[in-house]
Amino acid sequence: MQYGEVRWRERSRLVRTWRLLRTRRPRSFTDKVRYKMLRDHRDLVVTFADKAAVRRYVAAAVGEEVLPRALALLDDPAELRALDLPERYVVKPTHGSGAAIVVSPAAAPDSVLPAAEHGWVYRHVRPSAADRDRLVAIARHWVGQLYGQGPNREWAYGLVPPRIIVEEFLASPGGGIPDDLKFFVFNGVCRFIQLDAGRFGGRTQDFFDAEWRHLPMSGGPAWADPLPSRPARLEEMIGIAERLGAETDFVRVDLYDLGDRVVFGELTSYPAGGDSPFEPASFNLVFGKQWTVPRRYR
């Protein structure tokens, strides 16, 4: 993907210089994300962004048993047509975040695949609705798009080879979509945990500290009612997250607790592209206080 297709301000040197000056003394979490986006150009950040390459990193750091089973890695989206896939599977781009087509009988009966031009979509459909031609069209649209807006924003995604990865469907103990647990790891120490539930209906979101004490804050969606109980594998998941975040100043580690095993989701260096909402806003500083950004990334 060429940066020439990116909006001018996301590739302008003048804009970059202005943003570097504006973020030189960051205090809040969102400002530190922007600081990192502009200054941390290590290969490690690109590895974290790459849904295929990160699998090798995870296997080396914590063991391949935490990885979801990969069914295919495709350079050409047209290869999706000929794949012999199970009833349940997930299709994702390697060079983006938050986009996936989840296929399983647990999807709502009226859920359908979107038009390809809808972009970075996240959709859950039944096998009968997973038309292969439509899947190919969506995947082609993904590989033709630059995620992250350009060199002045989430630049790392622009260096990831655009491919399609197909993985096993991860099911909760009840057979549905599992809760998404996101661990905020600062210099190898987990400080906060975000739990997202009901992604495809009745979504809730709760934040906790590392001792599973609920935080009186919101990132947008409503709190669960009743509040989620402490996961049985919490200590194991924190240990995995801290090992995965040991080599960097900050990364968010997404994991799933499937009951019989913990499974890796993704590593995110730039949550919400530096625009995470905090309500009340004071928690932006609470999160930021845990993060010591280096003067220079090496």
Short mmCIF file of C-alpha atoms in Angstrom, two decimals:
data_model
loop_
_atom_site.label_atom_id
_atom_site.label_comp_id
_atom_site.label_asym_id
_atom_site.label_seq_id
_atom_site.Cartn_x
_atom_site.Cartn_y
_atom_site.Cartn_z
CA MET A 1 0.00 0.00 0.00
CA GLN A 2 1.40 3.36 -1.00
CA TYR A 3 1.40 6.30 1.40
CA GLY A 4 0.47 8.51 -1.54
CA GLU A 5 -3.12 7.34 -1.05
CA VAL A 6 -3.14 8.63 2.53
CA ARG A 7 -4.61 11.98 3.54
CA TRP A 8 -1.93 14.66 3.28
CA ARG A 9 -1.81 15.48 6.98
CA GLU A 10 -1.04 11.87 7.86
CA ARG A 11 2.10 11.99 5.70
CA SER A 12 3.06 15.65 6.07
CA ARG A 13 6.45 16.30 7.67
CA LEU A 14 5.18 19.62 8.96
CA VAL A 15 2.24 17.94 10.70
CA ARG A 16 4.58 15.30 12.09
CA THR A 17 6.90 17.97 13.54
CA TRP A 18 3.95 19.75 15.14
CA ARG A 19 2.68 16.49 16.68
CA LEU A 20 6.15 15.64 17.98
CA LEU A 21 6.31 19.00 19.73
CA ARG A 22 2.78 18.69 21.11
CA THR A 23 3.45 15.25 22.62
CA ARG A 24 6.96 15.80 23.96
CA ARG A 25 5.79 15.80 27.61
CA PRO A 26 2.84 13.40 27.67
CA ARG A 27 0.95 12.73 30.88
CA SER A 28 -2.31 11.07 29.91
CA PHE A 29 -2.66 7.57 28.48
CA THR A 30 -3.94 8.81 25.12
CA ASP A 31 -1.10 11.31 24.78
CA LYS A 32 1.41 8.55 25.54
CA VAL A 33 -0.14 6.36 22.85
CA ARG A 34 0.37 9.23 20.39
CA TYR A 35 3.91 9.73 21.70
CA LYS A 36 4.62 6.06 21.02
CA MET A 37 3.06 6.15 17.55
CA LEU A 38 5.35 9.00 16.54
CA ARG A 39 8.58 7.78 18.13
CA ASP A 40 8.67 4.01 18.53
CA HIS A 41 9.84 2.63 15.18
CA ARG A 42 11.29 -0.66 16.36
CA ASP A 43 10.75 -3.81 14.31
CA LEU A 44 9.05 -5.25 17.39
CA VAL A 45 6.09 -2.91 16.91
CA VAL A 46 5.63 -4.17 13.34
CA THR A 47 5.76 -7.77 14.57
CA PHE A 48 3.05 -6.99 17.12
CA ALA A 49 0.86 -5.48 14.39
CA ASP A 50 1.26 -8.43 12.00
CA LYS A 51 -1.37 -11.10 12.73
CA ALA A 52 0.83 -13.75 11.09
CA ALA A 53 4.31 -12.78 12.33
CA VAL A 54 3.12 -12.25 15.90
CA ARG A 55 2.32 -15.95 16.14
CA ARG A 56 6.05 -16.75 16.09
CA TYR A 57 6.68 -14.16 18.79
CA VAL A 58 3.93 -15.57 20.99
CA ALA A 59 5.09 -19.15 20.50
CA ALA A 60 8.64 -18.21 21.51
CA ALA A 61 7.55 -16.15 24.52
CA VAL A 62 4.81 -18.27 26.08
CA GLY A 63 4.40 -21.42 23.98
CA GLU A 64 2.44 -22.25 20.86
CA GLU A 65 -0.31 -23.93 22.89
CA VAL A 66 -1.90 -20.52 23.55
CA LEU A 67 -2.26 -19.77 19.84
CA PRO A 68 -5.53 -20.31 18.00
CA ARG A 69 -5.12 -22.98 15.34
CA ALA A 70 -4.31 -21.44 11.96
CA LEU A 71 -6.25 -23.06 9.11
CA ALA A 72 -4.73 -21.03 6.26
CA LEU A 73 -2.52 -18.05 5.47
CA LEU A 74 -3.30 -16.62 2.04
CA ASP A 75 -1.55 -14.12 -0.20
CA ASP A 76 -4.42 -14.23 -2.69
CA PRO A 77 -7.93 -13.86 -1.23
CA ALA A 78 -9.31 -15.90 -4.15
CA GLU A 79 -7.82 -18.97 -2.48
CA LEU A 80 -10.65 -18.76 0.06
CA ARG A 81 -12.97 -20.31 -2.52
CA ALA A 82 -11.16 -23.64 -2.61
CA LEU A 83 -10.45 -24.04 1.10
CA ASP A 84 -11.99 -27.00 2.87
CA LEU A 85 -13.15 -25.24 6.02
CA PRO A 86 -15.01 -26.54 9.07
CA GLU A 87 -18.44 -25.31 10.10
CA ARG A 88 -16.86 -22.76 12.43
CA TYR A 89 -13.94 -20.50 11.50
CA VAL A 90 -12.68 -16.90 11.49
CA VAL A 91 -11.30 -14.88 8.56
CA LYS A 92 -9.07 -11.87 9.33
CA PRO A 93 -6.63 -9.52 7.58
CA THR A 94 -3.06 -9.73 8.85
CA HIS A 95 -2.43 -6.00 8.51
CA GLY A 96 -5.29 -4.47 10.50
CA SER A 97 -7.14 -4.59 13.79
CA GLY A 98 -10.78 -5.07 14.70
CA ALA A 99 -11.79 -6.66 11.39
CA ALA A 100 -12.99 -10.25 11.10
CA ILE A 101 -15.68 -12.45 9.67
CA VAL A 102 -16.71 -15.02 12.28
CA VAL A 103 -18.62 -18.02 10.97
CA SER A 104 -20.55 -20.32 13.31
CA PRO A 105 -24.06 -21.69 13.86
CA ALA A 106 -24.29 -19.50 16.98
CA ALA A 107 -24.74 -16.34 14.88
CA ALA A 108 -28.07 -14.55 14.71
CA PRO A 109 -30.24 -16.06 11.96
CA ASP A 110 -30.69 -12.71 10.22
CA SER A 111 -27.00 -11.75 10.21
CA VAL A 112 -25.54 -11.38 6.72
CA LEU A 113 -22.16 -10.54 5.24
CA PRO A 114 -21.74 -6.82 4.54
CA ALA A 115 -20.84 -5.35 1.19
CA ALA A 116 -17.10 -5.42 0.62
CA GLU A 117 -16.80 -1.64 0.48
CA HIS A 118 -17.91 -1.37 4.11
CA GLY A 119 -14.23 -1.80 4.93
CA TRP A 120 -12.86 -2.97 8.27
CA VAL A 121 -15.94 -4.88 9.38
CA TYR A 122 -16.47 -7.32 12.24
CA ARG A 123 -19.39 -9.62 11.55
CA HIS A 124 -20.71 -12.94 12.87
CA VAL A 125 -22.71 -15.04 10.41
CA ARG A 126 -24.00 -18.58 10.13
CA PRO A 127 -22.31 -21.00 7.71
CA SER A 128 -25.27 -20.72 5.34
CA ALA A 129 -24.65 -16.96 5.07
CA ALA A 130 -20.89 -17.26 4.48
CA ASP A 131 -21.00 -17.05 0.70
CA ARG A 132 -17.47 -17.69 -0.55
CA ASP A 133 -17.64 -15.13 -3.36
CA ARG A 134 -18.72 -12.46 -0.88
CA LEU A 135 -15.96 -13.54 1.52
CA VAL A 136 -13.41 -13.23 -1.28
CA ALA A 137 -14.70 -9.75 -2.14
CA ILE A 138 -14.42 -8.61 1.49
CA ALA A 139 -10.93 -10.08 1.80
CA ARG A 140 -9.84 -8.42 -1.46
CA HIS A 141 -11.05 -5.10 -0.14
CA TRP A 142 -9.06 -5.64 3.05
CA VAL A 143 -5.77 -6.43 1.31
CA GLY A 144 -6.20 -3.36 -0.89
CA GLN A 145 -6.58 -1.01 2.07
CA LEU A 146 -4.06 0.67 4.35
CA TYR A 147 -4.99 0.35 8.00
CA GLY A 148 -3.78 2.95 10.48
CA GLN A 149 -4.03 6.03 8.23
CA GLY A 150 -0.34 6.47 7.40
CA PRO A 151 3.17 7.31 8.67
CA ASN A 152 2.00 9.99 11.12
CA ARG A 153 -0.52 7.66 12.76
CA GLU A 154 -0.49 3.85 13.20
CA TRP A 155 2.44 3.53 10.81
CA ALA A 156 3.36 -0.07 11.74
CA TYR A 157 0.38 -1.55 9.90
CA GLY A 158 1.67 -0.06 6.66
CA LEU A 159 4.74 -2.31 6.87
CA VAL A 160 2.78 -5.52 7.36
CA PRO A 161 2.32 -7.67 4.24
CA PRO A 162 -1.43 -7.60 3.48
CA ARG A 163 -2.62 -11.19 3.67
CA ILE A 164 -5.59 -13.16 4.91
CA ILE A 165 -5.41 -15.55 7.84
CA VAL A 166 -8.08 -18.13 8.65
CA GLU A 167 -8.20 -19.41 12.22
CA GLU A 168 -10.25 -21.76 14.32
CA PHE A 169 -13.45 -20.46 15.87
CA LEU A 170 -13.01 -19.86 19.59
CA ALA A 171 -16.05 -20.83 21.63
CA SER A 172 -16.96 -20.00 25.19
CA PRO A 173 -17.93 -22.91 27.47
CA GLY A 174 -21.52 -22.25 26.39
CA GLY A 175 -20.64 -22.45 22.69
CA GLY A 176 -20.94 -18.76 21.89
CA ILE A 177 -18.47 -15.92 21.38
CA PRO A 178 -16.11 -15.77 24.38
CA ASP A 179 -15.54 -12.66 26.44
CA ASP A 180 -12.56 -10.58 25.33
CA LEU A 181 -10.07 -9.86 28.13
CA LYS A 182 -7.60 -7.06 27.41
CA PHE A 183 -4.57 -6.68 29.68
CA PHE A 184 -2.82 -3.30 29.85
CA VAL A 185 0.85 -4.15 30.38
CA PHE A 186 3.31 -1.39 31.25
CA ASN A 187 7.00 -2.30 31.20
CA GLY A 188 6.14 -5.95 31.75
CA VAL A 189 3.60 -5.40 34.54
CA CYS A 190 -0.17 -5.72 34.11
CA ARG A 191 -1.95 -2.81 35.77
CA PHE A 192 -5.46 -2.85 34.29
CA ILE A 193 -7.84 -5.28 32.62
CA GLN A 194 -10.70 -4.53 30.26
CA LEU A 195 -13.47 -7.09 29.77
CA ASP A 196 -15.70 -6.82 26.70
CA ALA A 197 -18.72 -9.13 26.52
CA GLY A 198 -21.62 -9.50 24.10
CA ARG A 199 -19.71 -8.22 21.09
CA PHE A 200 -22.54 -9.10 18.69
CA GLY A 201 -25.44 -8.03 20.87
CA GLY A 202 -25.91 -6.42 24.28
CA ARG A 203 -22.28 -5.39 24.47
CA THR A 204 -20.88 -4.49 27.87
CA GLN A 205 -17.48 -3.28 28.98
CA ASP A 206 -15.87 -3.22 32.40
CA PHE A 207 -12.46 -2.20 33.70
CA PHE A 208 -10.59 -3.71 36.63
CA ASP A 209 -7.23 -3.38 38.28
CA ALA A 210 -4.91 -6.40 38.37
CA GLU A 211 -6.55 -7.59 41.62
CA TRP A 212 -9.95 -7.66 39.87
CA ARG A 213 -11.29 -4.61 41.68
CA HIS A 214 -13.86 -2.90 39.50
CA LEU A 215 -12.94 0.61 38.35
CA PRO A 216 -15.65 3.31 38.37
CA MET A 217 -14.99 4.32 34.77
CA SER A 218 -16.39 3.78 31.31
CA GLY A 219 -14.92 3.45 27.85
CA GLY A 220 -18.31 3.80 26.17
CA PRO A 221 -20.44 0.63 26.54
CA ALA A 222 -22.46 0.01 29.69
CA TRP A 223 -21.20 -2.03 32.62
CA ALA A 224 -22.32 -5.62 32.89
CA ASP A 225 -25.09 -6.28 35.41
CA PRO A 226 -24.24 -8.16 37.51
CA LEU A 227 -20.55 -7.34 37.34
CA PRO A 228 -18.36 -10.11 35.92
CA SER A 229 -16.87 -12.49 38.45
CA ARG A 230 -13.14 -12.99 38.74
CA PRO A 231 -11.95 -15.40 36.00
CA ALA A 232 -10.70 -18.71 37.34
CA ARG A 233 -7.57 -18.43 35.17
CA LEU A 234 -6.84 -14.78 35.94
CA GLU A 235 -3.36 -15.34 37.39
CA GLU A 236 -2.42 -17.53 34.43
CA MET A 237 -3.64 -14.90 31.98
CA ILE A 238 -1.79 -12.10 33.76
CA GLY A 239 1.38 -14.19 33.64
CA ILE A 240 0.98 -14.74 29.90
CA ALA A 241 0.26 -11.05 29.30
CA GLU A 242 3.28 -9.92 31.30
CA ARG A 243 5.62 -12.26 29.46
CA LEU A 244 4.29 -11.03 26.12
CA GLY A 245 4.75 -7.40 27.20
CA ALA A 246 8.18 -7.82 28.78
CA GLU A 247 10.13 -6.27 25.89
CA THR A 248 8.27 -3.00 25.53
CA ASP A 249 7.07 0.01 27.50
CA PHE A 250 3.41 -0.68 26.77
CA VAL A 251 1.26 -3.17 24.93
CA ARG A 252 -2.31 -4.31 25.36
CA VAL A 253 -2.55 -8.10 25.34
CA ASP A 254 -5.90 -9.59 24.32
CA LEU A 255 -6.69 -13.09 25.58
CA TYR A 256 -9.66 -15.44 25.77
CA ASP A 257 -10.51 -17.77 28.64
CA LEU A 258 -12.23 -20.76 27.05
CA GLY A 259 -12.58 -22.69 30.28
CA ASP A 260 -10.18 -25.49 29.41
CA ARG A 261 -7.47 -23.22 27.98
CA VAL A 262 -6.34 -19.63 27.53
CA VAL A 263 -6.01 -18.47 23.92
CA PHE A 264 -4.15 -15.51 22.47
CA GLY A 265 -6.05 -12.82 20.57
CA GLU A 266 -3.74 -9.98 19.58
CA LEU A 267 -1.14 -7.45 20.72
CA THR A 268 -2.13 -3.81 20.38
CA SER A 269 0.41 -1.01 20.66
CA TYR A 270 -2.05 1.77 19.85
CA PRO A 271 -5.46 1.20 21.49
CA ALA A 272 -8.09 3.16 19.56
CA GLY A 273 -5.31 4.92 17.67
CA GLY A 274 -4.67 7.15 20.68
CA ASP A 275 -8.32 8.17 20.97
CA SER A 276 -9.55 5.87 23.76
CA PRO A 277 -12.51 7.45 25.58
CA PHE A 278 -12.30 7.77 29.37
CA GLU A 279 -15.28 8.69 31.51
CA PRO A 280 -14.53 10.31 33.85
CA ALA A 281 -11.58 11.88 32.06
CA SER A 282 -9.43 11.61 35.19
CA PHE A 283 -8.86 7.93 34.41
CA ASN A 284 -6.92 8.99 31.32
CA LEU A 285 -4.32 10.31 33.77
CA VAL A 286 -4.68 7.28 36.07
CA PHE A 287 -3.77 4.97 33.19
CA GLY A 288 -1.08 7.32 31.95
CA LYS A 289 0.60 7.47 35.36
CA GLN A 290 1.45 3.76 35.10
CA TRP A 291 3.31 4.26 31.83
CA THR A 292 6.88 5.54 31.80
CA VAL A 293 7.71 6.35 28.20
CA PRO A 294 11.40 6.31 27.24
CA ARG A 295 13.04 9.46 25.98
CA ARG A 296 14.29 7.42 23.05
CA TYR A 297 13.22 4.00 21.80
CA ARG A 298 16.09 1.61 21.07
#
